Coordinates of C-alpha atoms in Angstrom, one line a residue:
M1 CA -142.5 -74.4 -20.8
S2 CA -143.1 -70.7 -20.7
V3 CA -146.3 -69.1 -19.3
S4 CA -147.9 -66.1 -20.9
P5 CA -148.5 -62.9 -18.8
T6 CA -152.3 -63.5 -19.3
E7 CA -152.1 -67.1 -18.0
A8 CA -149.9 -66.0 -15.1
A9 CA -152.3 -63.3 -14.2
A10 CA -155.2 -65.7 -14.4
F11 CA -153.4 -68.2 -12.1
S12 CA -152.5 -65.4 -9.7
G13 CA -156.1 -64.3 -9.6
R14 CA -157.4 -67.9 -8.9
R15 CA -154.8 -68.2 -6.2
S16 CA -155.8 -64.9 -4.7
L17 CA -159.5 -65.9 -4.8
W18 CA -158.7 -69.2 -3.1
S19 CA -156.6 -67.5 -0.5
G20 CA -159.4 -64.9 0.1
L21 CA -161.9 -67.7 0.5
L22 CA -159.8 -69.5 3.1
Q23 CA -159.1 -66.3 4.9
S24 CA -162.9 -65.6 5.1
L25 CA -163.4 -69.0 6.7
T26 CA -160.5 -68.8 9.1
R27 CA -161.7 -68.8 12.7
V28 CA -161.0 -66.0 15.1
T29 CA -159.0 -66.6 18.3
S30 CA -159.7 -64.4 21.3
G31 CA -156.4 -64.9 23.0
G32 CA -154.4 -64.1 19.8
R33 CA -152.5 -67.4 20.1
F34 CA -153.2 -69.8 17.4
V35 CA -152.0 -73.5 17.2
P36 CA -152.7 -74.6 13.7
C37 CA -152.0 -78.3 14.1
V38 CA -154.7 -78.5 16.7
D39 CA -157.2 -77.5 14.1
G40 CA -155.6 -80.1 11.9
V41 CA -156.5 -82.8 14.5
R42 CA -159.9 -81.2 14.7
C43 CA -160.3 -81.8 11.0
I44 CA -159.5 -85.5 11.5
A45 CA -162.1 -85.7 14.3
I46 CA -164.9 -84.0 12.4
M47 CA -164.3 -85.9 9.2
A48 CA -164.4 -89.1 11.3
V49 CA -167.8 -88.1 12.8
L50 CA -169.1 -87.1 9.3
L51 CA -168.2 -90.4 7.7
Y52 CA -169.6 -92.3 10.7
H53 CA -173.0 -90.7 10.3
L54 CA -172.9 -90.9 6.5
N55 CA -172.2 -94.6 6.7
G56 CA -175.1 -95.1 9.2
Y57 CA -177.4 -93.1 6.9
I58 CA -176.5 -95.1 3.8
V59 CA -177.0 -98.4 5.6
A60 CA -180.4 -97.3 7.0
R61 CA -181.8 -95.6 3.9
A62 CA -180.2 -97.2 0.8
T63 CA -181.7 -100.2 -1.0
G64 CA -179.9 -102.9 -3.0
F65 CA -178.2 -104.5 0.1
S66 CA -179.1 -105.4 3.6
E67 CA -177.4 -104.2 6.8
A68 CA -176.2 -107.7 7.4
E69 CA -174.4 -107.6 4.1
A70 CA -172.8 -104.3 4.9
R71 CA -171.6 -105.6 8.3
Q72 CA -169.7 -108.4 6.5
T73 CA -167.3 -105.8 5.1
F74 CA -164.2 -104.5 6.9
V75 CA -165.1 -100.9 5.7
F76 CA -168.4 -100.9 7.6
H77 CA -166.7 -101.8 10.9
L78 CA -163.9 -99.3 10.2
L79 CA -166.4 -96.5 9.6
H80 CA -168.4 -97.6 12.6
G81 CA -165.3 -97.1 14.6
A82 CA -165.1 -93.5 13.3
S83 CA -167.3 -92.5 16.2
C84 CA -164.0 -92.1 17.9
G85 CA -164.0 -88.6 16.5
V86 CA -166.2 -87.4 19.4
Q87 CA -163.7 -88.8 22.0
L88 CA -160.9 -87.1 20.1
F89 CA -162.7 -83.9 20.4
F90 CA -162.8 -84.5 24.2
A91 CA -159.1 -84.8 24.3
I92 CA -158.7 -81.6 22.2
S93 CA -161.0 -79.8 24.6
G94 CA -158.9 -80.9 27.6
F95 CA -155.8 -79.5 25.8
I96 CA -157.4 -76.2 24.8
L97 CA -159.2 -75.4 28.1
A98 CA -156.1 -76.3 30.1
L99 CA -153.7 -74.1 28.1
P100 CA -154.5 -70.7 29.7
F101 CA -154.3 -72.2 33.2
A102 CA -151.0 -73.8 32.3
R103 CA -149.6 -70.5 31.1
E104 CA -151.0 -68.8 34.2
Q105 CA -149.3 -71.2 36.7
L106 CA -146.1 -72.2 34.8
T107 CA -144.9 -69.1 33.1
A108 CA -146.3 -66.4 35.3
G109 CA -148.7 -65.5 32.5
Q110 CA -151.7 -63.3 32.7
P111 CA -154.2 -64.6 35.3
V112 CA -157.3 -66.2 33.9
R113 CA -160.4 -64.3 35.0
L114 CA -163.2 -66.8 35.6
K115 CA -165.8 -64.2 34.6
H116 CA -164.1 -63.8 31.3
Y117 CA -163.7 -67.5 30.9
F118 CA -167.4 -68.3 31.4
W119 CA -168.6 -65.2 29.6
R120 CA -166.7 -66.3 26.5
R121 CA -168.5 -69.6 26.5
V122 CA -171.9 -67.8 26.7
T123 CA -171.1 -65.3 23.9
R124 CA -169.0 -67.6 21.6
L125 CA -170.7 -71.0 21.6
E126 CA -174.3 -70.5 23.0
P127 CA -175.8 -68.3 20.2
P128 CA -174.8 -70.6 17.3
F129 CA -176.0 -73.6 19.4
L130 CA -179.4 -72.0 20.2
I131 CA -179.9 -70.8 16.6
N132 CA -179.1 -74.4 15.4
L133 CA -181.7 -75.9 17.8
A134 CA -184.3 -73.3 16.8
L135 CA -183.8 -74.0 13.1
I136 CA -184.0 -77.8 13.4
Y137 CA -187.1 -77.5 15.7
L138 CA -188.9 -75.4 13.1
L139 CA -187.9 -77.8 10.3
L140 CA -189.2 -80.8 12.3
V141 CA -192.5 -79.0 12.9
L142 CA -193.0 -77.4 9.5
V143 CA -191.4 -80.0 7.2
K144 CA -191.7 -83.2 9.1
H145 CA -195.0 -82.2 10.7
R146 CA -193.9 -83.3 14.2
S147 CA -195.9 -82.0 17.1
A148 CA -194.4 -78.7 18.4
T149 CA -195.8 -79.4 21.9
E150 CA -194.4 -82.9 22.1
L151 CA -190.9 -81.7 20.9
L152 CA -190.8 -78.8 23.3
P153 CA -189.6 -80.7 26.4
S154 CA -186.8 -82.2 24.4
L155 CA -185.9 -78.7 23.0
L156 CA -185.7 -77.1 26.4
A157 CA -183.7 -80.0 27.9
T158 CA -181.2 -79.8 24.9
M159 CA -181.0 -76.0 25.3
T160 CA -180.1 -76.3 29.0
Y161 CA -177.7 -79.3 28.5
T162 CA -179.8 -81.6 30.7
H163 CA -181.1 -84.0 28.1
N164 CA -178.7 -86.8 28.9
W165 CA -179.6 -86.6 32.6
I166 CA -183.3 -86.3 32.2
Y167 CA -184.0 -88.7 29.3
G168 CA -180.8 -90.9 29.1
Q169 CA -181.1 -90.9 25.3
L170 CA -180.2 -88.8 22.2
S171 CA -182.0 -85.5 21.8
A172 CA -185.0 -85.5 19.5
I173 CA -183.9 -82.1 18.2
N174 CA -180.2 -82.6 17.4
A175 CA -178.8 -86.0 18.2
V176 CA -175.2 -84.9 18.4
A177 CA -175.9 -82.6 21.3
W178 CA -175.2 -85.4 23.8
S179 CA -171.5 -84.8 23.5
L180 CA -171.9 -81.0 23.8
E181 CA -173.6 -81.6 27.2
I182 CA -170.6 -83.5 28.3
E183 CA -168.3 -80.7 27.0
V184 CA -170.2 -78.2 29.1
Q185 CA -169.8 -80.3 32.2
F186 CA -166.1 -80.3 31.7
Y187 CA -166.0 -76.6 30.8
I188 CA -167.5 -75.9 34.2
I189 CA -164.9 -78.0 36.2
A190 CA -161.9 -77.3 34.0
P191 CA -160.7 -74.2 35.7
F192 CA -160.7 -75.8 39.1
L193 CA -159.2 -79.1 37.9
A194 CA -156.5 -77.3 35.9
R195 CA -155.5 -75.0 38.7
W196 CA -155.3 -77.9 41.1
Y197 CA -153.2 -79.9 38.6
F198 CA -150.7 -77.2 37.7
R199 CA -149.9 -76.2 41.3
S200 CA -148.2 -79.5 41.9
P201 CA -144.5 -80.3 40.8
P202 CA -144.3 -81.6 37.2
A203 CA -143.2 -85.2 38.0
R204 CA -145.8 -85.6 40.7
R205 CA -148.8 -84.2 38.8
R206 CA -148.0 -86.1 35.6
L207 CA -147.7 -89.4 37.5
L208 CA -150.9 -88.7 39.4
M209 CA -152.8 -87.8 36.2
A210 CA -151.5 -90.9 34.3
G211 CA -152.6 -93.0 37.3
M212 CA -156.1 -91.4 37.2
V213 CA -156.4 -92.1 33.4
C214 CA -155.3 -95.8 33.9
L215 CA -157.7 -96.2 36.8
L216 CA -160.6 -94.8 34.7
I217 CA -159.7 -97.1 31.8
G218 CA -159.4 -100.1 34.1
L219 CA -162.8 -99.4 35.7
K220 CA -164.5 -99.2 32.3
I221 CA -162.8 -102.5 31.2
M222 CA -163.9 -104.3 34.3
W223 CA -167.4 -102.9 34.4
P224 CA -168.7 -102.3 30.9
V225 CA -171.9 -100.4 30.5
T226 CA -174.6 -100.1 27.9
P227 CA -174.8 -97.1 25.5
A228 CA -177.8 -95.7 27.4
Q229 CA -175.8 -95.9 30.6
K230 CA -172.9 -94.1 29.0
L231 CA -175.2 -91.1 28.2
R232 CA -176.4 -91.0 31.8
L233 CA -172.9 -91.2 33.2
G234 CA -171.8 -88.3 31.0
L235 CA -168.5 -86.7 32.1
A236 CA -167.7 -89.5 34.6
Y237 CA -167.5 -92.0 31.7
T238 CA -165.4 -89.8 29.4
L239 CA -163.2 -87.9 31.8
D240 CA -160.1 -89.9 30.9
H241 CA -160.1 -88.3 27.4
F242 CA -160.1 -84.8 28.8
L243 CA -157.4 -85.7 31.3
V244 CA -155.1 -86.8 28.5
G245 CA -155.6 -83.5 26.9
I246 CA -154.6 -81.7 30.1
M247 CA -151.4 -83.7 30.2
V248 CA -150.5 -82.7 26.6
A249 CA -151.1 -79.1 27.5
D250 CA -148.7 -79.5 30.4
L251 CA -146.0 -80.8 28.0
F252 CA -146.8 -78.1 25.4
V253 CA -146.4 -75.2 27.8
F254 CA -144.0 -76.4 30.5
H255 CA -141.8 -79.0 28.8
W256 CA -141.7 -77.7 25.2
K257 CA -142.1 -74.0 26.0
E258 CA -144.7 -73.9 23.3
R259 CA -142.0 -74.6 20.7
P260 CA -142.0 -78.4 20.3
A261 CA -139.0 -79.7 18.5
G262 CA -139.7 -81.9 15.5
Q263 CA -138.5 -85.5 15.6
R264 CA -139.2 -88.0 12.7
L265 CA -139.9 -90.8 15.2
W266 CA -143.2 -89.1 15.9
D267 CA -144.2 -89.3 12.2
L268 CA -143.9 -93.0 12.5
V269 CA -146.0 -92.9 15.7
A270 CA -148.6 -90.9 13.9
L271 CA -148.6 -93.4 11.0
V272 CA -149.3 -96.2 13.5
V273 CA -151.7 -94.3 15.8
L274 CA -154.0 -92.8 13.3
P275 CA -155.4 -96.0 11.8
S276 CA -155.2 -97.6 15.3
V277 CA -157.7 -95.0 16.6
F278 CA -160.3 -96.6 14.3
L279 CA -159.1 -100.2 14.5
I280 CA -159.0 -100.6 18.3
Q281 CA -162.8 -100.2 18.3
L282 CA -163.3 -103.4 16.4
D283 CA -162.5 -105.2 19.7
P284 CA -164.2 -104.4 23.0
R285 CA -161.0 -105.4 24.8
T286 CA -159.0 -102.6 23.2
Y287 CA -161.7 -99.9 22.7
H288 CA -161.0 -98.2 26.0
L289 CA -157.3 -97.5 25.1
L290 CA -158.6 -94.7 22.9
P291 CA -157.6 -91.9 25.3
V292 CA -154.0 -93.1 25.2
L293 CA -154.0 -93.1 21.4
S294 CA -155.6 -89.6 21.3
G295 CA -152.8 -88.3 23.5
L296 CA -150.2 -89.8 21.2
L297 CA -151.9 -88.4 18.1
L298 CA -151.9 -84.9 19.7
V299 CA -148.2 -85.2 20.6
S300 CA -147.4 -86.5 17.1
A301 CA -149.2 -83.5 15.6
F302 CA -146.7 -81.2 17.5
R303 CA -143.6 -83.3 17.2
G304 CA -143.8 -85.1 13.9
P305 CA -142.3 -82.8 11.2
L306 CA -144.2 -84.4 8.3
T307 CA -147.4 -84.9 10.4
N308 CA -147.3 -81.2 11.5
R309 CA -146.8 -80.1 7.9
V310 CA -149.8 -82.1 6.7
L311 CA -152.0 -81.0 9.5
T312 CA -151.1 -77.3 9.1
T313 CA -152.1 -77.3 5.4
P314 CA -154.5 -74.3 5.0
L315 CA -157.5 -76.3 3.8
I316 CA -157.2 -78.8 6.6
V317 CA -156.7 -76.1 9.2
V318 CA -159.7 -74.1 8.0
T319 CA -161.9 -77.2 7.9
G320 CA -160.9 -78.1 11.4
G321 CA -161.6 -74.5 12.5
M322 CA -165.2 -74.9 11.3
C323 CA -165.7 -78.1 13.2
Y324 CA -168.3 -76.7 15.5
S325 CA -170.6 -75.6 12.6
I326 CA -170.0 -78.9 10.8
Y327 CA -170.7 -80.9 13.9
L328 CA -174.0 -79.0 14.5
Y329 CA -175.3 -79.2 10.9
H330 CA -173.7 -82.2 9.2
F331 CA -176.4 -84.7 9.9
L332 CA -179.1 -82.3 8.8
V333 CA -177.3 -81.7 5.5
I334 CA -176.7 -85.4 5.0
S335 CA -180.4 -86.1 5.4
M336 CA -181.5 -83.3 3.1
V337 CA -179.0 -84.2 0.3
G338 CA -179.2 -87.9 0.8
R339 CA -183.0 -88.1 0.1
F340 CA -182.2 -86.9 -3.5
T341 CA -178.9 -88.8 -4.1
I342 CA -179.9 -92.2 -2.6
S343 CA -182.4 -92.8 -5.4
G344 CA -179.7 -92.5 -8.0
T345 CA -177.8 -95.5 -6.6
V346 CA -180.6 -98.0 -6.4
G347 CA -179.4 -101.5 -7.1
Y348 CA -175.8 -100.8 -6.2
G349 CA -174.1 -102.8 -3.4
Y350 CA -172.9 -101.3 -0.1
L351 CA -169.4 -100.3 -1.1
P352 CA -170.3 -98.7 -4.5
Q353 CA -173.1 -96.7 -2.8
L354 CA -170.8 -95.7 0.0
V355 CA -168.1 -94.4 -2.4
I356 CA -170.6 -92.6 -4.7
Q357 CA -172.5 -91.0 -1.8
S358 CA -169.3 -89.9 -0.1
I359 CA -168.0 -88.2 -3.2
I360 CA -171.3 -86.3 -3.6
I361 CA -172.3 -85.6 0.0
V362 CA -169.1 -84.9 1.9
P363 CA -168.1 -81.8 -0.2
V364 CA -171.7 -80.5 0.0
V365 CA -171.8 -80.9 3.7
V366 CA -168.5 -79.0 4.1
A367 CA -169.6 -76.3 1.7
V368 CA -173.0 -75.8 3.3
C369 CA -171.6 -75.9 6.8
A370 CA -169.0 -73.3 5.7
V371 CA -171.9 -70.9 4.9
F372 CA -173.3 -71.5 8.4
F373 CA -169.9 -70.9 9.9
A374 CA -169.3 -67.6 8.0
A375 CA -172.9 -66.4 8.6
I376 CA -173.6 -67.5 12.2
E377 CA -170.6 -68.9 14.1
K378 CA -167.7 -66.6 13.1
P379 CA -169.5 -63.3 13.9
F380 CA -170.0 -64.6 17.5
M381 CA -166.2 -65.3 17.8
K382 CA -165.7 -61.5 18.2
W383 CA -169.1 -60.5 19.5
R384 CA -169.1 -59.3 23.1
P385 CA -172.4 -57.5 23.9
V386 CA -171.3 -56.6 27.5
R387 CA -167.8 -56.1 28.7
V388 CA -167.2 -58.1 31.9
S389 CA -165.2 -56.4 34.5
A390 CA -162.3 -58.2 36.3

């Protein structure tokens, strides 16, 4: 079938518009090295977190069914296991933060200046986080009519990443900040941990790290803790996830020379691992194997030809690159949109409401968070108010 010049031009224009939109939403990397499939895994993680909170919101706010009825479905438990997205982020952080130190030690790369390392954290991630907290604080006071004075201690603790330690519970300002506090704890120790790790011979360090991960998993299996205790333990409870990420960074730089060869076997591994990441959380005996599966998923993203191709699709990469903004704002958007859409599904059962609300709310969340990303987060990816000397 032939296409007229006018139709071809229109199609080209739409394609250019779409490409321009994706380009405007592409994150900026300071080091100039971009690993697209990692953002693909980030997309999996943030979509899991989004669906986890959307499922919880629907069960808590929707009418027409009870929570007990929802819990009788397999889908509820599957989405309840989507909280694994946070732990997947921990493994990704271990990988990303270890990369420059791996390059420094293993390939005689440019030395990592700790002043630059920490200053980048302050200028890149702190401003969007503080803006988010200030916005939600004002909304709680002005719209929800919460007491500004009563909320102030929680705000200050959240701003200083001490809320978990002080209160042992989720922040009253932004509940998802609990994981960011753990991320900051790891960010502080990562340079010292990575340099210690990469100075050892490959076989020795990998065996040692694998032993540490197994030890931490074993301790958590033998001595289970309550959710409140998990928050208080912070990094000590989640360190195994970060360590797995460091091991993958080791393979990526030292073993694969940053050019991992594709092997179809890893597509099969990804096909098994991806659903398993959610399913293992249905049983407390398998829940703690998540760090191992996260590591396998990361390796599959690099080594599986089809997996890599899917995860490097522009839309998936761009969505994963916006994960920080989506993470900060997604629950706020769910709450704001859900209060209008929930009334339209009154009388429906759990599964129909879940499907309808997901179709409506998920695209809105991504679109609104994309605006926050472009307006707030992306400018700070390049902003450096003061040049730090070596």
